[in-house]
Structures are given as C-alpha cells and as structure tokens.
Coordinates of C-alpha atoms in Angstrom, one line a residue:
X1 CA 21.7 3.5 -6.1
X2 CA 24.7 1.4 -7.0
X3 CA 24.7 -1.3 -9.7
X4 CA 25.3 -4.0 -7.1
X5 CA 22.4 -3.0 -4.9
X6 CA 18.9 -4.3 -5.5
X7 CA 15.9 -2.3 -4.3
X8 CA 13.1 -3.5 -2.2
X9 CA 10.0 -5.0 -3.8
X10 CA 6.8 -4.4 -1.9
X11 CA 3.6 -6.2 -3.1
X12 CA 0.4 -4.5 -2.1
X13 CA -2.9 -6.4 -2.4
X14 CA -6.2 -7.4 -0.9
X15 CA -8.9 -9.7 -2.4
X16 CA -11.6 -7.3 -1.2
X17 CA -12.4 -4.3 -3.3
X18 CA -12.8 -0.8 -1.9
X19 CA -10.1 -1.0 0.8
X20 CA -8.1 1.8 -0.9
X21 CA -5.3 -0.5 -2.2
X22 CA -4.3 1.8 -5.1
X23 CA -4.6 4.9 -3.0
X24 CA -2.3 3.3 -0.5
X25 CA 0.2 2.3 -3.2
X26 CA 0.4 5.8 -4.6
X27 CA 0.7 7.6 -1.3
X28 CA 3.3 5.1 0.0
X29 CA 5.2 5.7 -3.3
X30 CA 5.3 9.4 -2.9
X31 CA 6.3 9.2 0.8
X32 CA 9.2 7.0 -0.2
X33 CA 10.2 9.4 -3.0
X34 CA 10.0 12.4 -0.7
X35 CA 12.8 10.7 1.3
X36 CA 15.0 10.8 -1.8
X37 CA 14.3 7.3 -3.1
X38 CA 13.9 6.3 -6.7
X39 CA 10.5 4.7 -6.9
X40 CA 8.4 2.9 -9.5
X41 CA 4.8 1.7 -9.3
X42 CA 3.9 -1.5 -11.1
X43 CA 0.2 -1.5 -12.0
X44 CA -0.5 -5.2 -12.1
X45 CA -4.2 -5.4 -11.4
X46 CA -6.0 -6.1 -14.8
X47 CA -9.4 -5.9 -13.1
X48 CA -9.5 -2.2 -12.1
X49 CA -10.2 0.6 -14.6
X50 CA -9.1 3.4 -12.3
X51 CA -6.0 2.4 -10.4
X52 CA -2.5 3.5 -9.9
X53 CA -1.8 3.6 -13.6
X54 CA -4.5 6.1 -14.2
X55 CA -3.3 8.1 -11.2
X56 CA 0.2 8.3 -12.7
X57 CA -1.2 9.5 -16.1
X58 CA -2.9 12.4 -14.3
X59 CA 0.3 13.1 -12.4
X60 CA 2.5 13.4 -15.5
X61 CA 0.0 15.8 -17.0
X62 CA -0.1 17.9 -13.9
X63 CA 3.5 18.0 -12.8
X64 CA 4.5 21.1 -14.8
X65 CA 1.1 22.8 -15.0
X66 CA 0.7 22.8 -11.2
X67 CA 3.9 24.8 -10.7
X68 CA 2.9 27.3 -13.4
X69 CA -0.5 27.8 -11.6
X70 CA 1.2 28.6 -8.3
X71 CA -0.3 25.5 -6.6
X72 CA 1.0 24.5 -3.2
X73 CA 1.4 20.9 -4.5
X74 CA 5.0 19.9 -5.3
X75 CA 5.1 16.7 -7.3
X76 CA 8.2 14.5 -7.0
X77 CA 9.0 12.1 -9.8
X78 CA 7.3 8.6 -9.7
X79 CA 7.7 6.2 -12.5
X80 CA 5.0 3.6 -13.4
X81 CA 4.7 0.5 -15.6
X82 CA 1.7 -1.6 -16.4
X83 CA 2.3 -5.3 -16.7
X84 CA 0.1 -8.4 -16.2
X85 CA 0.5 -12.2 -15.9
X86 CA 3.7 -13.8 -14.6
X87 CA 5.5 -10.6 -13.6
X88 CA 8.3 -12.1 -11.4
X89 CA 11.2 -11.4 -13.8
X90 CA 9.9 -8.0 -14.8
X91 CA 9.7 -6.9 -11.1
X92 CA 13.1 -8.4 -10.3
X93 CA 14.6 -6.5 -13.2
X94 CA 13.1 -3.2 -12.0
X95 CA 14.6 -3.8 -8.6
X96 CA 18.0 -3.5 -10.2
X97 CA 17.2 0.1 -11.2
X98 CA 15.0 1.4 -8.4
X99 CA 15.2 1.8 -4.7
X100 CA 11.6 0.7 -4.3
X101 CA 9.3 -1.3 -6.6
X102 CA 5.7 -1.1 -5.4
X103 CA 3.4 -3.7 -7.1
X104 CA -0.3 -2.9 -7.0
X105 CA -2.1 -6.2 -7.4
X106 CA -5.5 -7.7 -7.0
X107 CA -4.4 -10.3 -4.5
X108 CA -5.8 -13.7 -3.7
X109 CA -5.1 -16.3 -6.3
X110 CA -4.2 -13.8 -9.1
X111 CA -1.1 -14.7 -11.2
X112 CA 0.2 -11.2 -10.6
X113 CA 0.0 -11.5 -6.8
X114 CA 1.6 -14.9 -6.7
X115 CA 4.4 -14.1 -9.1
X116 CA 5.2 -10.8 -7.5
X117 CA 5.1 -12.3 -4.0
X118 CA 7.6 -14.9 -5.1
X119 CA 10.3 -12.2 -5.4
X120 CA 9.0 -9.6 -2.9
X121 CA 10.7 -8.4 0.2
X122 CA 7.4 -7.6 1.8
X123 CA 3.6 -8.1 1.2
X124 CA 1.4 -5.3 2.5
X125 CA -2.3 -5.7 2.9
X126 CA -4.5 -2.6 3.6
X127 CA -7.7 -3.4 5.3
X128 CA -10.6 -1.4 6.7
X129 CA -12.0 -1.2 10.2
X130 CA -14.6 -3.9 9.9
X131 CA -14.7 -5.6 13.3
X132 CA -17.6 -6.0 15.7
X133 CA -17.7 -7.5 19.2
X134 CA -19.8 -10.6 19.4
X135 CA -21.0 -11.6 22.8
X136 CA -20.7 -15.2 21.9
X137 CA -17.5 -15.3 19.9
X138 CA -15.6 -12.1 20.9
X139 CA -14.1 -10.0 18.1
X140 CA -15.3 -10.9 14.6
X141 CA -14.9 -9.3 11.3
X142 CA -17.9 -8.3 9.1
X143 CA -17.8 -8.3 5.3
X144 CA -14.0 -8.5 5.2
X145 CA -13.8 -11.7 7.2
X146 CA -13.7 -14.2 4.4
X147 CA -11.3 -12.3 2.1
X148 CA -8.9 -11.3 4.9
X149 CA -8.6 -14.9 6.2
X150 CA -8.1 -16.2 2.6
X151 CA -5.4 -13.6 2.1
X152 CA -3.7 -14.8 5.2
X153 CA -3.7 -18.4 3.8
X154 CA -2.5 -17.2 0.4
X155 CA 0.4 -15.2 1.9
X156 CA 1.3 -18.2 4.0
X157 CA 1.7 -20.2 0.8
X158 CA 3.7 -17.5 -0.9
X159 CA 6.1 -17.1 2.1
X160 CA 6.7 -20.9 2.2
X161 CA 8.3 -20.5 -1.3
X162 CA 9.9 -17.1 -0.5
X163 CA 11.2 -17.5 3.0
X164 CA 12.7 -14.0 3.3
X165 CA 9.4 -12.3 2.4
X166 CA 7.8 -10.4 5.3
X167 CA 4.1 -9.7 5.5
X168 CA 2.0 -7.0 7.3
X169 CA -1.4 -5.4 7.3
X170 CA -2.4 -1.9 8.1
X171 CA -5.7 -0.2 8.8
X172 CA -6.7 2.0 6.0
X173 CA -9.7 4.4 5.6
X174 CA -10.3 4.4 9.3
X175 CA -13.2 6.6 10.5
X176 CA -12.0 10.0 11.7
X177 CA -14.7 10.3 14.4
X178 CA -15.0 7.9 17.2
X179 CA -12.7 5.5 15.5
X180 CA -10.3 4.7 18.3
X181 CA -12.2 1.6 19.5
X182 CA -12.7 0.3 16.0
X183 CA -9.0 0.6 15.3
X184 CA -8.1 -1.1 18.5
X185 CA -10.5 -4.0 17.9
X186 CA -9.4 -4.4 14.3
X187 CA -5.7 -4.6 15.4
X188 CA -6.6 -7.2 18.0
X189 CA -8.4 -9.3 15.3
X190 CA -5.5 -9.0 12.8
X191 CA -2.9 -9.8 15.5
X192 CA -4.4 -13.3 15.7
X193 CA -3.7 -14.0 12.0
X194 CA -0.3 -15.6 11.4
X195 CA 0.8 -13.5 8.4
X196 CA -1.2 -10.3 8.7
X197 CA 0.2 -8.7 11.9
X198 CA -1.0 -5.1 11.9
X199 CA 1.3 -2.0 11.7
X200 CA 1.1 0.3 14.7
X201 CA 0.3 3.2 12.4
X202 CA -3.0 3.5 10.5
X203 CA -4.5 5.9 8.0
X204 CA -7.7 7.9 8.6
X205 CA -10.0 8.7 5.7
X206 CA -10.1 12.4 5.1
X207 CA -12.4 12.1 2.1
X208 CA -12.0 15.7 0.8
X209 CA -8.2 15.8 0.8
X210 CA -7.8 12.3 -0.6
X211 CA -10.3 13.0 -3.4
X212 CA -8.5 16.3 -4.2
X213 CA -5.1 14.7 -4.2
X214 CA -6.2 11.8 -6.5
X215 CA -7.9 14.2 -9.0
X216 CA -4.5 16.0 -9.4
X217 CA -2.4 12.8 -9.6
X218 CA -0.9 13.8 -6.3
X219 CA -0.5 12.4 -2.8
X220 CA -1.8 13.6 0.5
X221 CA 1.9 13.8 1.5
X222 CA 2.2 16.7 -1.0
X223 CA -0.8 18.5 0.2
X224 CA -1.3 21.0 3.1
X225 CA -3.4 18.6 5.3
X226 CA -0.9 18.0 8.0
X227 CA -2.7 15.1 9.7
X228 CA -3.1 13.0 6.5
X229 CA 0.5 13.8 5.5
X230 CA 1.9 12.9 8.9
X231 CA 0.0 9.6 9.0
X232 CA 1.5 8.4 5.7
X233 CA 5.0 9.6 6.7
X234 CA 4.8 7.6 10.0
X235 CA 3.4 4.5 8.2
X236 CA 6.1 4.5 5.6
X237 CA 8.8 4.9 8.3
X238 CA 7.4 1.9 10.1
X239 CA 7.2 -0.1 6.8
X240 CA 10.9 0.7 6.1
X241 CA 11.8 -0.4 9.6
X242 CA 10.0 -3.7 9.2
X243 CA 11.6 -4.2 5.8
X244 CA 15.1 -3.7 7.2
X245 CA 14.6 -6.1 10.1
X246 CA 16.8 -9.2 10.0

C-alpha cells in the first residue's frame, strides 16, 4: 500500500461474552489476508485471558512447523499488537502501515471500544441466534437483549462523533441444524435497531473445525472444511462492500 493511503479500521466488539468475538476477529483477519491484504489485529480487550493475542502466539509457533509436518494448513502472515486504554492514536498510526486494522475490543463503555470507534471506518458486532417469538410482543431477544440494545445505543453515541463510521452486526455461531428460522427471526429483530443492521451472510458453528483451527492458531479459511471457509469468505466480501459504500 502507498504512503498516502490509509487502511481501513474495523472495530469488533460486543458487551456479551461468548458470542465468538475473538474467533470472528481472527477469521476475518485471515480471510482479508488471503485476498492479498496486509492485516494487523489489535488485541484491546484487557478482560479476556484467551483472545486474539493468544491465538496469534500459537499461530507464530505453528507457521513453519505445520509446513514441515505436511499439514494441509497454509498460514498467511497476520501481525498482532496488544494495547489498552485510549488506543485512538495507536490504531490510527497502524492504519498508515496496514490495509486493514482489526481491533478486538470488549465493547460497551470500555475505553478501548470508545477510542477505537472514534477513528474507525466500521464497527462490527457479532451476535448469536437468541430470538424467540412471543405471542404478545412478537420477536424478542433472550439473554442477549439487554447487551445488544445497549450496544446499539453506545454505537449511536460513537457515530455521532465519528460521522463517517459505519456499523453492522452479523449472526455468529448459528446452529447448523434447523437454524434457518432462528437466523431469519434474529435478522428481523436486528433490522429494527438503528445501528446494528444485520449482514446478509452469517456464520454457522461447526464446533470441531473451529476448535481444531483455534488450537493451531489457524482460521477455518485455511482448513479443508469448505462450508465454514465459504461462509467467512462471503461475509468478508460483504463487509468490504459495506466499508466501500459512499
């Protein structure tokens, strides 16, 4: 990338734990790198012991050894930096050197989320299928309701200060069996939120392949599971398209 061009900054966060935020960050990073982009992950969540930073440490240890073992995993280069607190200037400086800066944050009132969002091109919120159909009130969210609506409010505040920042959500860890109705209802619920419009593409949770990839510091994009690989490739293509929209 040229010295004049600044890369895109994508902040990934959700106040609710267990939605696969770091898994999404690492897989999006690899999918972007597979397209020839120079990518860095910023691990900016001080509350998680096993996040994208730990994944990157495993990846660096495995990159050469996997090839020697004849593994079918080909690991593209991904850089990673851990930083906490007010990270706005750090993230902005990285964007001068990379095509994509992916910031893995806790979300919701964290200093890292707010300061990264202040300079981001896009905020991405992964969420699970957690919607049920209430006879009285129509579609309602279960355990995720409070956190997802607070995230919507928080993102609204951030985008008031950073007018060019886009924001989207996507369904992550969707059930692989009989999940079509749940995905549809979750999208309908998210569509009603002003700053969390859902992506068309979603990610199914193939537990074995995701677990194997994470243990190697790899991505499902680099594995032989074609469905998991294709889902992330399609999601990333959609995210790039949204990012480039005027």
